[in-house]
CSV table of C-alpha atoms and ligand atoms in Angstrom, one decimal:
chain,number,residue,atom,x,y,z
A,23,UNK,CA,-36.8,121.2,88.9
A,24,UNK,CA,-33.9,119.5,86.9
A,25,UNK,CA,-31.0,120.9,88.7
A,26,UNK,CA,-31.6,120.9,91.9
A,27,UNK,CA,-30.3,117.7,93.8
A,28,UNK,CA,-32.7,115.6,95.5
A,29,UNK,CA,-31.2,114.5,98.9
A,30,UNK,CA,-33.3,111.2,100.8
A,31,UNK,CA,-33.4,112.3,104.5
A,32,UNK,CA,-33.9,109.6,106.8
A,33,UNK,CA,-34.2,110.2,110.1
A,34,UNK,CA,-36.6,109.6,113.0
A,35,UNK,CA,-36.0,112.9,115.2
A,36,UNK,CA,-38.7,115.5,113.7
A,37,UNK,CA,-36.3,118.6,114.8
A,38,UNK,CA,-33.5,117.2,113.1
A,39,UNK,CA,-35.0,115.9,110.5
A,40,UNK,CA,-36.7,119.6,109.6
A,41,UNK,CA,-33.7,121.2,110.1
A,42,UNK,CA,-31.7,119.8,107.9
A,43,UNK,CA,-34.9,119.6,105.2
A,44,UNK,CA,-34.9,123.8,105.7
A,45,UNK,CA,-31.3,124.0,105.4
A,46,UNK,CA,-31.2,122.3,102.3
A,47,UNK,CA,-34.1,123.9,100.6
A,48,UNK,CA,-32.2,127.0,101.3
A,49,UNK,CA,-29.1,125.9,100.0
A,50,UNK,CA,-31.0,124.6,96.9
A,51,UNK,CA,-31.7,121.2,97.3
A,52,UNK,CA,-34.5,119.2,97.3
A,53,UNK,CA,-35.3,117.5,100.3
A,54,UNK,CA,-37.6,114.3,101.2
A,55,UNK,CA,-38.4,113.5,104.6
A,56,UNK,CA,-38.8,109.9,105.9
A,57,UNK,CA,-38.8,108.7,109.6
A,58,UNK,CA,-38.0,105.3,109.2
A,59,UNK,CA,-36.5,102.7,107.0
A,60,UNK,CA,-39.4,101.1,106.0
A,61,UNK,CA,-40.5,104.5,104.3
A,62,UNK,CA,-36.9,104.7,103.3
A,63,UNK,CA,-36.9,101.8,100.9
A,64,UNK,CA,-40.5,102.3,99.1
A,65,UNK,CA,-39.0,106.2,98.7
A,66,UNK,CA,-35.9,104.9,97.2
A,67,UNK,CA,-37.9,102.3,94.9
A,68,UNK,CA,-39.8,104.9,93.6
A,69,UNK,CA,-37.4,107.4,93.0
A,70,UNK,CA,-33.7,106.8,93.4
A,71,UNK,CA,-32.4,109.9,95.1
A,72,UNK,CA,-29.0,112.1,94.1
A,73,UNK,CA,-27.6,111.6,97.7
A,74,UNK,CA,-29.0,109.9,100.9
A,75,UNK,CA,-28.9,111.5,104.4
A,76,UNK,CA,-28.8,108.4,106.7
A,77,UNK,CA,-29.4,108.6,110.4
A,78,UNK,CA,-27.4,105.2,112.3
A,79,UNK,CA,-30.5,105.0,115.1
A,80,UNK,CA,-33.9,104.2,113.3
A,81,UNK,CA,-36.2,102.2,114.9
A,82,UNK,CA,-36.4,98.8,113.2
A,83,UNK,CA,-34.1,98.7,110.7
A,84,UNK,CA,-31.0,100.3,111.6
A,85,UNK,CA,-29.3,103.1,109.4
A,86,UNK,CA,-26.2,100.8,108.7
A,87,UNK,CA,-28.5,98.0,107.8
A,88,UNK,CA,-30.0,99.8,105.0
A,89,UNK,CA,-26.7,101.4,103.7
A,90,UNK,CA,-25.7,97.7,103.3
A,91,UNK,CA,-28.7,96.8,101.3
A,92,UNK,CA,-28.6,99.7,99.2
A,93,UNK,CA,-24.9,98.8,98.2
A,94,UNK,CA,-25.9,95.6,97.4
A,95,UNK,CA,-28.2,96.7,94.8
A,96,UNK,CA,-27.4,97.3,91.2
A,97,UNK,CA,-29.8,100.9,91.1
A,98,UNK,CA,-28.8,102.4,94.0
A,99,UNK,CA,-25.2,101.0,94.3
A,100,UNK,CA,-23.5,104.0,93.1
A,101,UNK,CA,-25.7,107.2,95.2
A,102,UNK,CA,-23.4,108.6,97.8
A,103,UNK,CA,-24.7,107.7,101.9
A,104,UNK,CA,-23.8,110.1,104.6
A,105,UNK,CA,-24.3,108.8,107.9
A,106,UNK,CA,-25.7,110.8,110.5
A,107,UNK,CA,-24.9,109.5,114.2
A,108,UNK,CA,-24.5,110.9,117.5
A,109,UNK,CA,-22.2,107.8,118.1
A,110,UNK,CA,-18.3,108.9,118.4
A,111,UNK,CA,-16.7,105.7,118.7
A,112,UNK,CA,-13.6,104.9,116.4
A,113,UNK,CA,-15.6,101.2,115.4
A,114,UNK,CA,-18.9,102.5,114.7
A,115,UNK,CA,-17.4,104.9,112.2
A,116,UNK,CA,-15.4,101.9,110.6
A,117,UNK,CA,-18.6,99.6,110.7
A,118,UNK,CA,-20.4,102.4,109.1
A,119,UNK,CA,-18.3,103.1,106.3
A,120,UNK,CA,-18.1,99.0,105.9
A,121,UNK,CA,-21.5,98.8,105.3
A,122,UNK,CA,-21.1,101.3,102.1
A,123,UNK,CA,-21.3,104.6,103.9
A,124,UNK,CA,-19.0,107.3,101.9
A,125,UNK,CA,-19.1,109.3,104.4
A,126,UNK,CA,-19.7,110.0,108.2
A,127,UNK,CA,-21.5,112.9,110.2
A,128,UNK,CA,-21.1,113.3,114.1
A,129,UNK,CA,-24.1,114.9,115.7
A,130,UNK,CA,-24.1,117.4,116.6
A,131,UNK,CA,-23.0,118.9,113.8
A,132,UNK,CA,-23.0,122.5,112.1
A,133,UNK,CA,-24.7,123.3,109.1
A,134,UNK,CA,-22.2,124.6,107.4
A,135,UNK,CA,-20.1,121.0,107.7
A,136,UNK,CA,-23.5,118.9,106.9
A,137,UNK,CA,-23.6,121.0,103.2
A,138,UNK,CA,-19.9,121.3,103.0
A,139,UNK,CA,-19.7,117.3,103.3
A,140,UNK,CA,-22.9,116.9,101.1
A,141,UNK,CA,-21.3,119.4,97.9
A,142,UNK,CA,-18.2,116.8,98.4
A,143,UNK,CA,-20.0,114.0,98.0
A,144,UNK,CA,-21.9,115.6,95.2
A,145,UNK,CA,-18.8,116.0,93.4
A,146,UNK,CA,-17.1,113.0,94.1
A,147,UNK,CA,-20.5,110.9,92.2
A,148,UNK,CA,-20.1,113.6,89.4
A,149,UNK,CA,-19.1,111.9,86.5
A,150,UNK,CA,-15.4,112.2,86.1
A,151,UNK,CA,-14.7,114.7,82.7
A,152,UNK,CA,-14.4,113.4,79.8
A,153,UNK,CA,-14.2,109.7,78.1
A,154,UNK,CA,-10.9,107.9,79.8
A,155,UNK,CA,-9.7,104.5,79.4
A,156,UNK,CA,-6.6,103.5,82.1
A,157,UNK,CA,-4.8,99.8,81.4
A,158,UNK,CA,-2.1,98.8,84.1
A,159,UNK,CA,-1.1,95.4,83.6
A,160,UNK,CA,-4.2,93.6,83.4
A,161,UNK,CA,-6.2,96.1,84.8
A,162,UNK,CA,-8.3,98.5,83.1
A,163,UNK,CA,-10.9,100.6,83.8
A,164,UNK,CA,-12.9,103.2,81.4
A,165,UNK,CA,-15.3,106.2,82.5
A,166,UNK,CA,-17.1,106.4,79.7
A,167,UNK,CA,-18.6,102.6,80.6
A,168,UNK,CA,-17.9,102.7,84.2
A,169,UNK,CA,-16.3,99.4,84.4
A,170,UNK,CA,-13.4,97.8,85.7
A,171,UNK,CA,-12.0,94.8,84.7
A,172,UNK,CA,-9.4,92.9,85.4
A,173,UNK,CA,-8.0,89.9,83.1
A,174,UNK,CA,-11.4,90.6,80.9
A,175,UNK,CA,-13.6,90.1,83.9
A,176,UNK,CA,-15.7,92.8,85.0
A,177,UNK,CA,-15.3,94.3,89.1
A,178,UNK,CA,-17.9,95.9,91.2
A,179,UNK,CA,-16.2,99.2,92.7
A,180,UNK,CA,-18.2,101.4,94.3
A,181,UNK,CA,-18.4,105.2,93.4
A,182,UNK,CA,-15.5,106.4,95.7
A,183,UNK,CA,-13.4,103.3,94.8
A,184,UNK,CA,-14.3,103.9,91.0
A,185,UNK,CA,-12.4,107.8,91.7
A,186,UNK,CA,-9.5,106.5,93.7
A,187,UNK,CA,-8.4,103.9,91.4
A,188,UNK,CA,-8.7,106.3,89.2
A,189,UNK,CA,-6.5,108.9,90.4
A,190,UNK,CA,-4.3,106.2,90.9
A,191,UNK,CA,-3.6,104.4,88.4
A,192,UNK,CA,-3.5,107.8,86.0
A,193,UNK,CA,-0.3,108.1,88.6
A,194,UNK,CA,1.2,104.6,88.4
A,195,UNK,CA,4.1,104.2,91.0
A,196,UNK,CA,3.5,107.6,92.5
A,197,UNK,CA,3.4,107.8,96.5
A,198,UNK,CA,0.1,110.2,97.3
A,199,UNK,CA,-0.2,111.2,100.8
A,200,UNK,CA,-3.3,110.5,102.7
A,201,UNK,CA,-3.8,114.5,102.2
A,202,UNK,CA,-3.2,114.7,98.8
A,203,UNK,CA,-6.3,111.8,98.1
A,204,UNK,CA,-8.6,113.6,100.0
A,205,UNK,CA,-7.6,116.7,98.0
A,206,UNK,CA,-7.6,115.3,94.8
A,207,UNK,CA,-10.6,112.2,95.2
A,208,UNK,CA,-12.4,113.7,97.4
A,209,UNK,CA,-11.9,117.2,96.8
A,210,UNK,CA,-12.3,118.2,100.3
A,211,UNK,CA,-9.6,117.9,102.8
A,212,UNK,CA,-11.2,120.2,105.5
A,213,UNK,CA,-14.0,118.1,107.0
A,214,UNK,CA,-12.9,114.4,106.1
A,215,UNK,CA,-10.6,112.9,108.0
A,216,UNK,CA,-7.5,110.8,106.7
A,217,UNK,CA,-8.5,107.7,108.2
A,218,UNK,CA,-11.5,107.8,105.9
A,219,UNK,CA,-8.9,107.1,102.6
A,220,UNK,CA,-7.5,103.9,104.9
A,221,UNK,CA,-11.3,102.6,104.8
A,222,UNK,CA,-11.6,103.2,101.1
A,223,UNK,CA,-8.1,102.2,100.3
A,224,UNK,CA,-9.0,98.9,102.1
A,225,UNK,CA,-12.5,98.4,100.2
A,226,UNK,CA,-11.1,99.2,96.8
A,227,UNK,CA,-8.4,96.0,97.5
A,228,UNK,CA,-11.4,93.8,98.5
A,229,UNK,CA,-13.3,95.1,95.1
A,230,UNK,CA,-10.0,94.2,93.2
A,231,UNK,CA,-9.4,90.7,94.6
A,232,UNK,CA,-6.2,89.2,93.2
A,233,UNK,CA,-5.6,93.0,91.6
A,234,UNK,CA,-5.7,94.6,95.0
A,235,UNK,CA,-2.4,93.4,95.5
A,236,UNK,CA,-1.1,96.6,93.2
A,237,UNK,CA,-2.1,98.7,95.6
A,238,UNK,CA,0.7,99.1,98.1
A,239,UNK,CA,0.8,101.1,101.5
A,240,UNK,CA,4.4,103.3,101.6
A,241,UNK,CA,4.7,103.4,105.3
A,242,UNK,CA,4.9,106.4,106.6
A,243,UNK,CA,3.9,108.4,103.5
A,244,UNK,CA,0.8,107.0,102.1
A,245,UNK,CA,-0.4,104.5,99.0
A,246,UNK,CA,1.1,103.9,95.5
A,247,UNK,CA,-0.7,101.9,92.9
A,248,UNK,CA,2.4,99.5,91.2
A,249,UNK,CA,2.1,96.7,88.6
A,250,UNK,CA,5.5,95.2,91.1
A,251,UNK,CA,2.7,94.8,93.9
A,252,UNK,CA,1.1,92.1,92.0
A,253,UNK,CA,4.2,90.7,90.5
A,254,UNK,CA,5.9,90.0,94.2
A,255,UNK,CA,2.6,88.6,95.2
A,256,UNK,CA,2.6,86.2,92.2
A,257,UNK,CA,6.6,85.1,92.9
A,258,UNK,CA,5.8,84.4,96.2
A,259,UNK,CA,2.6,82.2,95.4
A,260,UNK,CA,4.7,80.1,92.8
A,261,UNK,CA,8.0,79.9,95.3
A,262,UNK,CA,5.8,78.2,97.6
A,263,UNK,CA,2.7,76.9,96.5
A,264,UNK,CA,1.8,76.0,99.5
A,265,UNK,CA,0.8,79.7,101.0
B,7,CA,CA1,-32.3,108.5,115.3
């Protein structure tokens, strides 16, 4: 069935595992069950899923292992990867969006958050509407292709980094608020939390190497893409070629 969105469960709990599966056949998904990550990755080779559910503790491969792998792969760079985890720690959540997770689950966790978060990541993969090409400086990047380049040469940016940069630079040397992202990136400001944009804000520099330098963080208030970012950076490199 065409529109319904086929979501790659992976986790090794049966109870869970078949609790979320009924929840999101009732919700109008279509679900597929695996228990570990070896089953995982032949599921994914087959058939690359709209989203993928990912439990942290698998036994073998870990959940975070596989979200790194998947990243790294050309067909399944750009599916959204919720991570499911009973861990609470500040560093875990960090490690797991790191490794390419876009987002992060706590168990437990109510059913109502699991879809809320699931219909935002949904819509953050949507394509964005409509054809648009964005140039700053040297920087361009065009929806219709999905590309980003930067001095002619082409960048890997991931889904969510593709949205925020964006949003951004369609708003060159605004200040957005951390709030305001999630609102207008992520479309959802209810479940995710703002430390979630710093994460994204921080991989999106990485993608843009030299370019990530436009990218400034307004203390205090938030982030502001700037074409002056890059320039300061390149004075300073020339002033003293030694740094
Ligand atoms: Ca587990």
């Amino acid at each position: 069935m065409r529109n319904m969105p086929r979501v790659l469960v992976v986790e090794d709990e049966a109870a869970i595992a078949e609790l979320i599966a009924v929840n999101l056949r009732h919700s109008g998904f279509s679900p597929t069950l695996v228990f570990d990550a070896e089953a995982a990755r032949r599921e994914v080779e087959a058939q690359v899923p709209d989203l993928i559910l990912l439990d942290w503790m698998l036994p073998g491969e870990s959940g975070v292992s596989l979200a790194r792998s998947w990243r790294q792969q050309e067909r399944t760079r750009a599916v959204p990867i919720l991570m499911l985890t009973a861990r609470t720690d500040e560093m875990d959540k960090i490690q797991g969006l790191d490794a390419g997770a876009d987002d992060y689950i706590t168990k437990p966790f109510s059913t109502k958050e699991l879809l809320a978060r699931i219909r935002a990541a949904l819509r953050r993969r949507a394509p964005l509407t409509g054809d648009d090409a964005v140039t700053v400086g040297d920087l361009s990047l065009d929806t219709a292709t999905y590309r980003v380049t930067f001095k002619g040469a082409e960048l890997k940016v991931g889904p969510t980094e593709f949205k925020l940069l964006h949003y951004l630079m369609k708003h060159v040397e605004r200040v957005h608020t951390r709030g305001t992202l999630l609102d207008r990136v992520w479309g959802d400001h209810v479940f995710i939390e703002e430390r979630t944009v710093d994460v994204h804000i921080k991989r999106l520099r990485e993608a843009l190497g030299e370019a990530g330098a436009m990218i400034e963080t307004v203390r205090g208030a938030g982030y502001r893409l700037s074409p002056a970012g890059l320039r300061q950076k390149q004075v300073k490199t020339a002033d003293n070629p030694a740094a």
